[in-house]
Coordinates of C-alpha atoms in Angstrom, one line a residue:
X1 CA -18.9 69.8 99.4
X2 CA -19.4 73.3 100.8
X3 CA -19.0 76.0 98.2
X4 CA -16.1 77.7 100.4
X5 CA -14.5 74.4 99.7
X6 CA -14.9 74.1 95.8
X7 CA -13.3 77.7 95.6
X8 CA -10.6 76.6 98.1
X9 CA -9.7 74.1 95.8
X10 CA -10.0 76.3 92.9
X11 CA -8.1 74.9 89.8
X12 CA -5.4 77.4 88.1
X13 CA -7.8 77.8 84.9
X14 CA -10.3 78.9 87.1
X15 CA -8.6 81.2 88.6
X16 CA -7.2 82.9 85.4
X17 CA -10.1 83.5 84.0
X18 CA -11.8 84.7 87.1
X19 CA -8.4 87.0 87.5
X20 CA -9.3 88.2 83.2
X21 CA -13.2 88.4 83.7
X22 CA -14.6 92.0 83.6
X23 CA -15.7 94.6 81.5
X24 CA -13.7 97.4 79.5
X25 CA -12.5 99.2 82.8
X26 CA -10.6 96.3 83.6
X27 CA -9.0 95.4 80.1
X28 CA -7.9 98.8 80.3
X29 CA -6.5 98.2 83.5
X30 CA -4.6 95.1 82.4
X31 CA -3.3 96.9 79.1
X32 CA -2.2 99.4 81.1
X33 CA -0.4 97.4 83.8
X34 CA 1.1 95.7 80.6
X35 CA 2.5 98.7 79.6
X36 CA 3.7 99.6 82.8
X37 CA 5.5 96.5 83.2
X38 CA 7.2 96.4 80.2
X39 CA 8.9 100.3 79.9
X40 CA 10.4 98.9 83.4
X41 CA 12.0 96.3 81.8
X42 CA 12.9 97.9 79.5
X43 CA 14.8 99.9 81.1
X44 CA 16.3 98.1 83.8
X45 CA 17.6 95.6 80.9
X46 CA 19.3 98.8 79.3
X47 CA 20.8 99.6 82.4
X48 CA 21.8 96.0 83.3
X49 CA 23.8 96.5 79.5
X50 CA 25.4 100.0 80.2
X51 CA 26.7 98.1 83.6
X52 CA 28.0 95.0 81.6
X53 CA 30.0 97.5 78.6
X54 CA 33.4 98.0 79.0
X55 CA 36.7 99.2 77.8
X56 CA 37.0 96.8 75.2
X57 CA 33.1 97.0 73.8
X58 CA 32.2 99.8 71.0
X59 CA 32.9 102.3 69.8
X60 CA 29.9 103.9 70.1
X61 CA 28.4 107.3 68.2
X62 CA 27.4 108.9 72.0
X63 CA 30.5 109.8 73.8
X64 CA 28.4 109.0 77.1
X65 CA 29.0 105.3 76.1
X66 CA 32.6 105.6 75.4
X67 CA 33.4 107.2 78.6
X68 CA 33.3 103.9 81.1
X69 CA 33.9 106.0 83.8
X70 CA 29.5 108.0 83.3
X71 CA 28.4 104.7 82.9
X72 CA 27.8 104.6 86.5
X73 CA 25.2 107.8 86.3
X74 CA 23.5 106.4 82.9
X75 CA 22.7 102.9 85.1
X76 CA 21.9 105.4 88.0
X77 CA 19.5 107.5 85.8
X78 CA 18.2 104.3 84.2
X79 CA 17.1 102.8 87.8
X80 CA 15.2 106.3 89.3
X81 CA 13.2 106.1 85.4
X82 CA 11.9 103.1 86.9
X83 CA 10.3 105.6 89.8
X84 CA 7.6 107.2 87.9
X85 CA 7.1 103.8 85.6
X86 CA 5.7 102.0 88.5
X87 CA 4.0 104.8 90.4
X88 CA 2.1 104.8 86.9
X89 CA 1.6 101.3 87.2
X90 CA 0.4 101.5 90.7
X91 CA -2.0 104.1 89.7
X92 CA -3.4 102.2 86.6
X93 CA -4.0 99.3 89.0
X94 CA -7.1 101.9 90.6
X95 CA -9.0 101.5 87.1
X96 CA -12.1 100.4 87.8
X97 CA -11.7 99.6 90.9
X98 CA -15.6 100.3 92.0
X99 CA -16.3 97.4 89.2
X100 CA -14.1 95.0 90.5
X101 CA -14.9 95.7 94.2
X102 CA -18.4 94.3 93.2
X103 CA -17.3 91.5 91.3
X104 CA -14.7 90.4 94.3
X105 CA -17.9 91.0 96.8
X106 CA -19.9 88.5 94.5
X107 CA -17.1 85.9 94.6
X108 CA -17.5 86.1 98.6
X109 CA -21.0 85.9 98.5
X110 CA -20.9 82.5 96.1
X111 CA -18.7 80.9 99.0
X112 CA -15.0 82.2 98.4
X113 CA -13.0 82.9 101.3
X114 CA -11.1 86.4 101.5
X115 CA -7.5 84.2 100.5
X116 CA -9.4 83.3 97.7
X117 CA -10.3 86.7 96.6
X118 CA -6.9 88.1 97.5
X119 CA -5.4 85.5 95.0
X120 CA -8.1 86.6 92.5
X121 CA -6.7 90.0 92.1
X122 CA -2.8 89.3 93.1
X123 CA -2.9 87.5 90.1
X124 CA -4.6 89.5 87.4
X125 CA -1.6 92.0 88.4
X126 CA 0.5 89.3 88.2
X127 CA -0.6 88.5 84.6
X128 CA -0.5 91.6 83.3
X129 CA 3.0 92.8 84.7
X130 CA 4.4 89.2 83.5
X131 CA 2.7 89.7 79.9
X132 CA 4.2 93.5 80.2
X133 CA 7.9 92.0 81.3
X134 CA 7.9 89.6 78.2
X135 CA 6.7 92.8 75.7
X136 CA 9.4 94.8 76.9
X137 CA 12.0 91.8 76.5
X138 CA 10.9 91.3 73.0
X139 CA 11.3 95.0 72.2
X140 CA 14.5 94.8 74.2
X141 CA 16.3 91.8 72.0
X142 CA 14.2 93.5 68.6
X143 CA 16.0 96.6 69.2
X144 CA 19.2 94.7 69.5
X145 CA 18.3 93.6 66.1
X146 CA 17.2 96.6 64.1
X147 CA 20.3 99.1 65.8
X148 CA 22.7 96.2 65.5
X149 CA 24.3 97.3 62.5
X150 CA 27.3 100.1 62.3
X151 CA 26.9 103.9 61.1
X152 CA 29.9 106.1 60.1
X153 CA 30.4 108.6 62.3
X154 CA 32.7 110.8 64.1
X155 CA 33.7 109.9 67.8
X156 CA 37.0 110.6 70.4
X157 CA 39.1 107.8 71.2
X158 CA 42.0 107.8 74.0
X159 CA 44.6 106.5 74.2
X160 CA 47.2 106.3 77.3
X161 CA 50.5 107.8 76.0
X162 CA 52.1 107.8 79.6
X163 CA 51.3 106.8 83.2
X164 CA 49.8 110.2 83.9
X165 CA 48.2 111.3 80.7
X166 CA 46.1 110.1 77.6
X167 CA 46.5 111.4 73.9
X168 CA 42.4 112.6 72.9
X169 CA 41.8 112.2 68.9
X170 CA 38.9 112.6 66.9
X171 CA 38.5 109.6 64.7
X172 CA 35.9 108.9 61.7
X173 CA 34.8 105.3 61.1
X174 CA 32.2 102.7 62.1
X175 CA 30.0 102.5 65.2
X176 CA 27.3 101.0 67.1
X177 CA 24.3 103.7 68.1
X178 CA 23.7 101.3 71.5
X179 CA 25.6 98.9 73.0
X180 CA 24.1 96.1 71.2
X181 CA 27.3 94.2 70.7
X182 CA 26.7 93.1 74.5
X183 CA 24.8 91.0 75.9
X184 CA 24.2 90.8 80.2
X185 CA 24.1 87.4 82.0
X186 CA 21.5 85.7 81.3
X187 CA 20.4 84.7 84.5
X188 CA 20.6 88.8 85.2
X189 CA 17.6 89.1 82.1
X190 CA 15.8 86.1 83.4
X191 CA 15.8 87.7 86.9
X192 CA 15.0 91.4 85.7
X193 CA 11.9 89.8 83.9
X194 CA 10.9 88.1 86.5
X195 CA 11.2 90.7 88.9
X196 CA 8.9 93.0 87.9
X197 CA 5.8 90.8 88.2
X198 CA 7.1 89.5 91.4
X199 CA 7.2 93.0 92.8
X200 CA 3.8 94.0 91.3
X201 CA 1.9 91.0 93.0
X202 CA 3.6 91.7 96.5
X203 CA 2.7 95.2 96.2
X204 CA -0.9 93.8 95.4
X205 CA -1.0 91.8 97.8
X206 CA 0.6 94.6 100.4
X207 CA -2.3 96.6 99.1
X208 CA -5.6 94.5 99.7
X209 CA -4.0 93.9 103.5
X210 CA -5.8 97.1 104.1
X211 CA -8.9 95.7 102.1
X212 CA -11.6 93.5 103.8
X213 CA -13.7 91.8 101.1
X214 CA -17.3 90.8 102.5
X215 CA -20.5 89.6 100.2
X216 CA -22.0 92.7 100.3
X217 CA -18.7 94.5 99.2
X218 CA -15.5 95.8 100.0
X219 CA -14.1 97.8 103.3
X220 CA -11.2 100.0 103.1
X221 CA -9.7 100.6 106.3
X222 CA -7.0 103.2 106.1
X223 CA -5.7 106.3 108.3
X224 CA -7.0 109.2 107.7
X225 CA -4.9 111.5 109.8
X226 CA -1.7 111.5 108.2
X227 CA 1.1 112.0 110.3
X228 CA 2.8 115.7 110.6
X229 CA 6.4 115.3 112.6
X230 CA 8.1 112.7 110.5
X231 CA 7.9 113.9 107.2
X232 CA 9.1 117.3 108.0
X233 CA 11.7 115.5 110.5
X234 CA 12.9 113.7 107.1
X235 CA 12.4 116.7 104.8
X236 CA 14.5 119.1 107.4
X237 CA 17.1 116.1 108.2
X238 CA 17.5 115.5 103.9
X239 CA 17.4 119.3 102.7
X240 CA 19.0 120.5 105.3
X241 CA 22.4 117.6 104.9
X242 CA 22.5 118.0 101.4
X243 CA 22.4 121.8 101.5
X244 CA 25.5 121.4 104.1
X245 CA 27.2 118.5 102.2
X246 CA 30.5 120.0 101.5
X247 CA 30.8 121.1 105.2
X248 CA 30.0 117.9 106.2
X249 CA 32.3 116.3 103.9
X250 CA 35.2 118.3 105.4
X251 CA 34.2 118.1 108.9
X252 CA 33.9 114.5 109.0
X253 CA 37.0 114.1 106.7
X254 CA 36.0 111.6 104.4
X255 CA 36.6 111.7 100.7
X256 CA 34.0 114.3 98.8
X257 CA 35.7 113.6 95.5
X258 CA 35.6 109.9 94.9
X259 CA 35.1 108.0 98.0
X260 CA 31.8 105.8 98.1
X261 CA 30.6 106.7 101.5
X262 CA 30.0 110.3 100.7
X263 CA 28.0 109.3 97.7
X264 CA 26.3 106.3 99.9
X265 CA 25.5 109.0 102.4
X266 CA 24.3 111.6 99.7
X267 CA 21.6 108.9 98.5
X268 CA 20.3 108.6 101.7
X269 CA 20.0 112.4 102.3
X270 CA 18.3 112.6 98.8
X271 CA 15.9 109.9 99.8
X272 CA 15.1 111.1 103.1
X273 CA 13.9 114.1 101.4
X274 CA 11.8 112.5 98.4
X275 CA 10.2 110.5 101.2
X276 CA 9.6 113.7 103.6
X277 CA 7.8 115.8 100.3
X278 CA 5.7 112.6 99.3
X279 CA 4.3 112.1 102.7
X280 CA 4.3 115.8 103.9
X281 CA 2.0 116.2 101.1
X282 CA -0.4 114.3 103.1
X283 CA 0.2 116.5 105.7
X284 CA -0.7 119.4 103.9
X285 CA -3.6 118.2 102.0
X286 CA -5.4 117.7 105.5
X287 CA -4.3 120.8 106.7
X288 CA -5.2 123.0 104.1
X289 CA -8.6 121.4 103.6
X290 CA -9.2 121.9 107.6
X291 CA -8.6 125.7 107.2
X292 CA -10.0 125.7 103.6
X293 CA -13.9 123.9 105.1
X294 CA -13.2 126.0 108.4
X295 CA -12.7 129.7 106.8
X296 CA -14.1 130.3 103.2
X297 CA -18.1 130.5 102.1
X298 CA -17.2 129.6 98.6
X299 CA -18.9 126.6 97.5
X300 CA -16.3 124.9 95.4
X301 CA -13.6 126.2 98.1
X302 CA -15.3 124.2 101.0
X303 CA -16.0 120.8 98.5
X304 CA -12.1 120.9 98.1
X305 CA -11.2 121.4 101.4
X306 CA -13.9 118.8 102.6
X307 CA -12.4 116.2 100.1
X308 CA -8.6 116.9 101.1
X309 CA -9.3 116.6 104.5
X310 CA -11.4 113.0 103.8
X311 CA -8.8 111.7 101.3
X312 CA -5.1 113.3 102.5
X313 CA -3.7 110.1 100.9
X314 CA -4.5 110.7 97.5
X315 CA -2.7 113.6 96.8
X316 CA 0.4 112.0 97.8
X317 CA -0.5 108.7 96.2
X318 CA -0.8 110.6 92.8
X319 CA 1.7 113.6 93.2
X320 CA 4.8 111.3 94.4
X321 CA 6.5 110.4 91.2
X322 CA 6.1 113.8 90.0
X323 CA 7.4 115.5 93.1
X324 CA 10.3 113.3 92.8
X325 CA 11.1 114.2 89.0
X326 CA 10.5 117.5 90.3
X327 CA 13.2 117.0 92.7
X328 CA 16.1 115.6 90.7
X329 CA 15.1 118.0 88.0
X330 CA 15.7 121.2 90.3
X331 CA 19.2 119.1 91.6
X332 CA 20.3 118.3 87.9
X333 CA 19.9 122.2 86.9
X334 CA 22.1 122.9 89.8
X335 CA 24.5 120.7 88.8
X336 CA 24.5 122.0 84.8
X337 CA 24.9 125.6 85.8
X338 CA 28.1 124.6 88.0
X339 CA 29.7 121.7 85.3
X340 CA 29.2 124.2 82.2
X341 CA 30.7 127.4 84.3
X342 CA 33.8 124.9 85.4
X343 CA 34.3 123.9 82.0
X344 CA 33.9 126.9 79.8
X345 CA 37.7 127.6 79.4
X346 CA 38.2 123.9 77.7
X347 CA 35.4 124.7 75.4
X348 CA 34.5 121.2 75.3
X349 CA 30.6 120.6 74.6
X350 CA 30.8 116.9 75.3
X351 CA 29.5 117.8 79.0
X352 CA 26.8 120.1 77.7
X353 CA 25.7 117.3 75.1
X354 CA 25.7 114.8 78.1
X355 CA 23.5 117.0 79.9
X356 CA 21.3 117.7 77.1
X357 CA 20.7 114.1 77.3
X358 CA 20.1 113.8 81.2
X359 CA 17.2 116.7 80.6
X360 CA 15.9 114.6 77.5
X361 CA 15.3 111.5 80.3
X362 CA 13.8 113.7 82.8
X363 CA 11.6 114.8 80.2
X364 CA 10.4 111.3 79.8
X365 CA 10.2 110.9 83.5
X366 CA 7.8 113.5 83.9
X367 CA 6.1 112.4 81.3
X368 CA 5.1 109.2 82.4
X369 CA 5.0 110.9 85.8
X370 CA 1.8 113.1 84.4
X371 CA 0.3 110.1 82.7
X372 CA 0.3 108.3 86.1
X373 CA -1.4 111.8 87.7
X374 CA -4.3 111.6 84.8
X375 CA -5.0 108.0 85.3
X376 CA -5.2 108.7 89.2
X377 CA -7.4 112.0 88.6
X378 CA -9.6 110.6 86.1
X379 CA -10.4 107.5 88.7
X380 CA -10.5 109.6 91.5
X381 CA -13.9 111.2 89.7
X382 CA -14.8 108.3 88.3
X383 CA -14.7 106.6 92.1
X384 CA -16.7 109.6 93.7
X385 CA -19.5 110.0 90.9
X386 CA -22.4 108.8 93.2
X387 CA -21.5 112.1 95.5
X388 CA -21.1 114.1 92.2
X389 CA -24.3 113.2 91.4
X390 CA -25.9 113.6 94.4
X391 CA -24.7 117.3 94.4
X392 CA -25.9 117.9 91.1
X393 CA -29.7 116.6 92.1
X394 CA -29.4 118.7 95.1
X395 CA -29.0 121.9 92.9
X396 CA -24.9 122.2 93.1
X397 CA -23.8 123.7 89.6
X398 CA -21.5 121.4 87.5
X399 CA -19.3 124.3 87.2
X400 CA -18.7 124.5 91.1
X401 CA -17.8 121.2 90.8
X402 CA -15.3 121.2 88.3
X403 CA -13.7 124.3 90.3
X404 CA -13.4 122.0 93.3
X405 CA -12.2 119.3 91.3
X406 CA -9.2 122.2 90.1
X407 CA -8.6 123.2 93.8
X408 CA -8.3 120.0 95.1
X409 CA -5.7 118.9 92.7
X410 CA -3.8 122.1 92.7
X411 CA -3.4 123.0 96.6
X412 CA -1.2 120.1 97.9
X413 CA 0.9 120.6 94.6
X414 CA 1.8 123.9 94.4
X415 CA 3.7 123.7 97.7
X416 CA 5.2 120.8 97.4
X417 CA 6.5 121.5 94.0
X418 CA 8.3 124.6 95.3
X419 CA 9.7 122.5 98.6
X420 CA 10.6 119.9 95.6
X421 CA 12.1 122.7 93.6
X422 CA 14.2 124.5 96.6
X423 CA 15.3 121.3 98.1
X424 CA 17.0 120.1 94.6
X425 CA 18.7 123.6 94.2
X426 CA 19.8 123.4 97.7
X427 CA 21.3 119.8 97.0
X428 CA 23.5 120.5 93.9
X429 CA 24.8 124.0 95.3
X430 CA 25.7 122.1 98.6
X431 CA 27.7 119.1 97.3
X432 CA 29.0 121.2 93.9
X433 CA 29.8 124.8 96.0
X434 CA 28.5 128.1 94.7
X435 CA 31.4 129.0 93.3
X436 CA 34.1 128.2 91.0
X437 CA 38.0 128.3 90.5
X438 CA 39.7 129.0 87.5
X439 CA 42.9 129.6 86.8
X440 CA 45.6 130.9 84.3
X441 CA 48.8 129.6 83.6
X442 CA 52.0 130.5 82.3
X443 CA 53.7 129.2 79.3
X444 CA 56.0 127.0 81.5
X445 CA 52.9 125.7 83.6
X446 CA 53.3 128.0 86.2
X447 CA 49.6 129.3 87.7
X448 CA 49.4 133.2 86.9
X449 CA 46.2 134.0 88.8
X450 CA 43.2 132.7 90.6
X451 CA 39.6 133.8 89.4
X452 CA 36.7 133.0 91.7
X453 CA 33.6 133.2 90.0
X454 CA 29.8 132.6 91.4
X455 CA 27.6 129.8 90.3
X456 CA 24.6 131.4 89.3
X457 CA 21.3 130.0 90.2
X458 CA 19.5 128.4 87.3
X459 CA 15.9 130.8 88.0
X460 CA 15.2 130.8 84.5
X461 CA 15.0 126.5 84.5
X462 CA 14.0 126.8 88.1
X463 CA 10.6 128.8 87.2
X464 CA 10.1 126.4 84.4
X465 CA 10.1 123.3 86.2
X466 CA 7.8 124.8 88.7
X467 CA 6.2 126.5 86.5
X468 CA 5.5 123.5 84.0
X469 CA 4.6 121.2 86.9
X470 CA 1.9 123.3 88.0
X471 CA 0.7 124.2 84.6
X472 CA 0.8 120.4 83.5
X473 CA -1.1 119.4 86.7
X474 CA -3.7 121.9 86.1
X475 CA -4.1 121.1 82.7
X476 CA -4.6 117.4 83.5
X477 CA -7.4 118.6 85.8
X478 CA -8.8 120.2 82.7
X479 CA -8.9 117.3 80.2
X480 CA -10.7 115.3 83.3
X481 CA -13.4 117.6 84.2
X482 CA -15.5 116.3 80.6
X483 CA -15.6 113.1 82.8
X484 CA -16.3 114.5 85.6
X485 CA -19.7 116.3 83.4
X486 CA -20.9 112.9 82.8
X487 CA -20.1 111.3 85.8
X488 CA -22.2 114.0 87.7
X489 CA -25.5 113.2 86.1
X490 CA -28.0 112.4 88.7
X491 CA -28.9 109.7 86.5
X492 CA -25.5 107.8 88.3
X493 CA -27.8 107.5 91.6
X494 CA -29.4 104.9 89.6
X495 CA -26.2 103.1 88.4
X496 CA -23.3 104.4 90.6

């Protein structure tokens, strides 16, 4: 039997420990891709129990879980964390790729045919994102456990006193931190679990379609030249329709206030616009590096614009789940400054509590957003240390290097953070209005007078999302360039 043939009929404990072989590059990969995996269970299992809470379930001590009527934006929010949780997970999946690029080549050269190999590495993802999914079930039912007991606090409870009104009281007594008094389907759990492994060996699988395995290694064929006129078609088309929303609204005369469609057709404007910044970062990337290598004499200058204009891809690879935090960040500002001017005669602070909340979870977006940008910088130099090298032994200071390194990673993310930034102003201010109404009534009900006030724009929060996206990214580039030190020992020309 042919050795094409032994691997064709390669049993399953073969392949597993094939798919688990490797060194500490790709144990970190799996742990990673593990922990990927399981924070988006985790929190598509919390959102599967916000939708299943109802009327009846609680009370609870946040006032976001008594209100059934926001627990359509907390499964919302819940969902778009999943966004930068697997753009991390697709970026921890890079580790050490070099590594297993060889050990894949030597699988080919020992007889295995280029199914075989894609099977190799579909299912090491698989494996890790199935061990992640089960981690982030056990912490899912554990934290059922440990918060399932009742604290004494203070919460508001309605109750309907007529067909048109409700009688709001503060009331003291037990109450559950999390909705851990319910419980989702449980075909819904087994199919969340299994989902997320599922997805992350298609997407493997998507990914080496581009990948041609041969013995004597591994060919990436991929456009270089990104395309130009759809992303800003989808940029313009999104911005521009969100920015107009309210006309449109009123032109079209549907329902702004609490039809579907209007929502429905706001997601799709919103979307059209994270897709138009992720790719037109592409876009960018090649064309600044073409005027960068075409214009400047500065060493590190022309290695940055050389490597943007090889690799326009990876900017927008790494940079996407940030620019969309970025994004909903900017919109979610817009929408505070108008919901706490609107509601500033009530004095009620349950909406600035619930937006204090909304900020905390973008926080942890970006978060894991700028963890999946350091994992994709640090691999980008670790993938490129021959050429480091080679620069060094050619006389190219490490310093120069490390500039580049700074200028490559800041030049497609500077603009597209402040695209990101005005397109999320531009989205809240065009469904909420720029202005507000409030009025003042008479002892018998009767309205006194109309006061229209401005919505000011947020600049302060503006600057600092910008701001703190910039400074994060360069800051990232910072804690890499060490790496990049070592990796540019000409010593690598012997290992690389």
């Amino acid at each position: 039997m042919s050795g094409s043939a032994d691997v064709g009929a390669m049993r399953w404990s073969t392949l597993l420990w094939l798919a688990t072989a490797g060194g500490r590059a790709d144990r970190t990969r799996i742990a990673l891709t593990a922990v990927g995996a399981a924070a988006g269970v985790l929190a598509l299992l919390a959102a599967a129990t916000v939708a299943a809470t109802g009327e009846d379930d609680g009370p609870y001590t946040s006032q976001l879980l008594n209100e059934t009527g926001l627990h359509i934006g907390i499964v919302i929010a819940l969902v778009l964390l999943c966004v930068p949780v697997l753009a991390f997970t697709g970026q921890c999946a890079r580790i050490g790729a070099p590594a297993r690029d060889r050990r894949l080549a030597a699988l080919r050269l020992t007889g295995a045919t280029p199914a075989d190999v894609a099977r190799v590495a579909a299912v090491e993802t698989g494996l890790a994102a199935a061990l992640g999914s089960l981690i982030g079930l056990g912490v899912y039912l554990l934290g059922r456990v440990l918060l399932g007991d009742p604290v004494t606090a203070t919460y508001e409870r309605s109750t309907e006193i007529s067909s048109n009104g409700y009688l709001i009281e503060d009331v003291t007594g037990p109450a559950l931190r999390l909705p851990t008094d319910v419980l989702p389907p449980v075909w819904l759990i087994a199919l969340l679990v299994l989902a997320v492994p599922i997805a992350a060996t298609v997407f493997a699988l998507a990914a080496l379609r581009r990948v041609t395995t041969t013995p004597f290694g591994v060919v990436r064929s991929q456009r270089v030249r990104p395309v130009q006129v759809v992303p800003a078609a989808l940029f313009v088309l999104g911005a521009g329709g969100m920015a107009l929303f309210a006309g449109l609204v009123r032109l079209t005369g549907i329902d702004g206030g609490v039809g579907r469609v209007p929502a429905l057709v706001f997601l799709l404007l919103f979307l059209c616009t994270a897709i138009g910044i992720v790719l037109g970062t592409a876009a960018v990337s090649a064309r600044v590096g073409e005027f960068l290598a075409r214009r400047t004499g500065r060493p590190a200058l022309l290695i940055a614009g050389r490597r943007l204009v090889a690799a326009p891809f990876a900017a927008s690879r790494s940079h996407s789940a940030l620019l969309v935090v970025v994004l909903l960040a900017a919109a979610i500002q817009g929408f505070r400054s108008h919901t706490l001017l609107s509601q500033r005669q009530s004095g009620n602070e349950f909406y600035a509590r619930a937006l204090d909340t909304v900020d905390l979870a973008l926080v942890v977006a970006g978060a894991i957003a700028v963890a999946g940008l350091l994992v994709g910088t640090i691999e980008g130099v670790l993938s490129r240390r021959r050429a480091a090298a080679a620069l060094v032994a050619a006389g190219v200071p490490r310093g120069v290097l490390g500039r580049a390194l700074l200028l490559e990673v800041l030049v497609p993310v500077v603009p597209a953070t402040l695209l990101a930034t005005a397109a999320g102003i531009l989205a809240a201010r065009g469904v909420m209005g720029t202005t507000v109404q409030e009025s003042s009534y008479s002892a018998t009900g009767r309205v006194l007078r109309v006061v229209e006030t401005a919505v000011p724009v947020p600049w302060t929060a503006l600057a600092v999302i910008a701001g703190g996206t910039t400074l994060a990214t360069a800051a990232l580039t910072l804690i890499a360039l060490p790496i990049l030190r070592r990796s540019a020992d000409p010593g690598e020309l012997r290992t690389a």
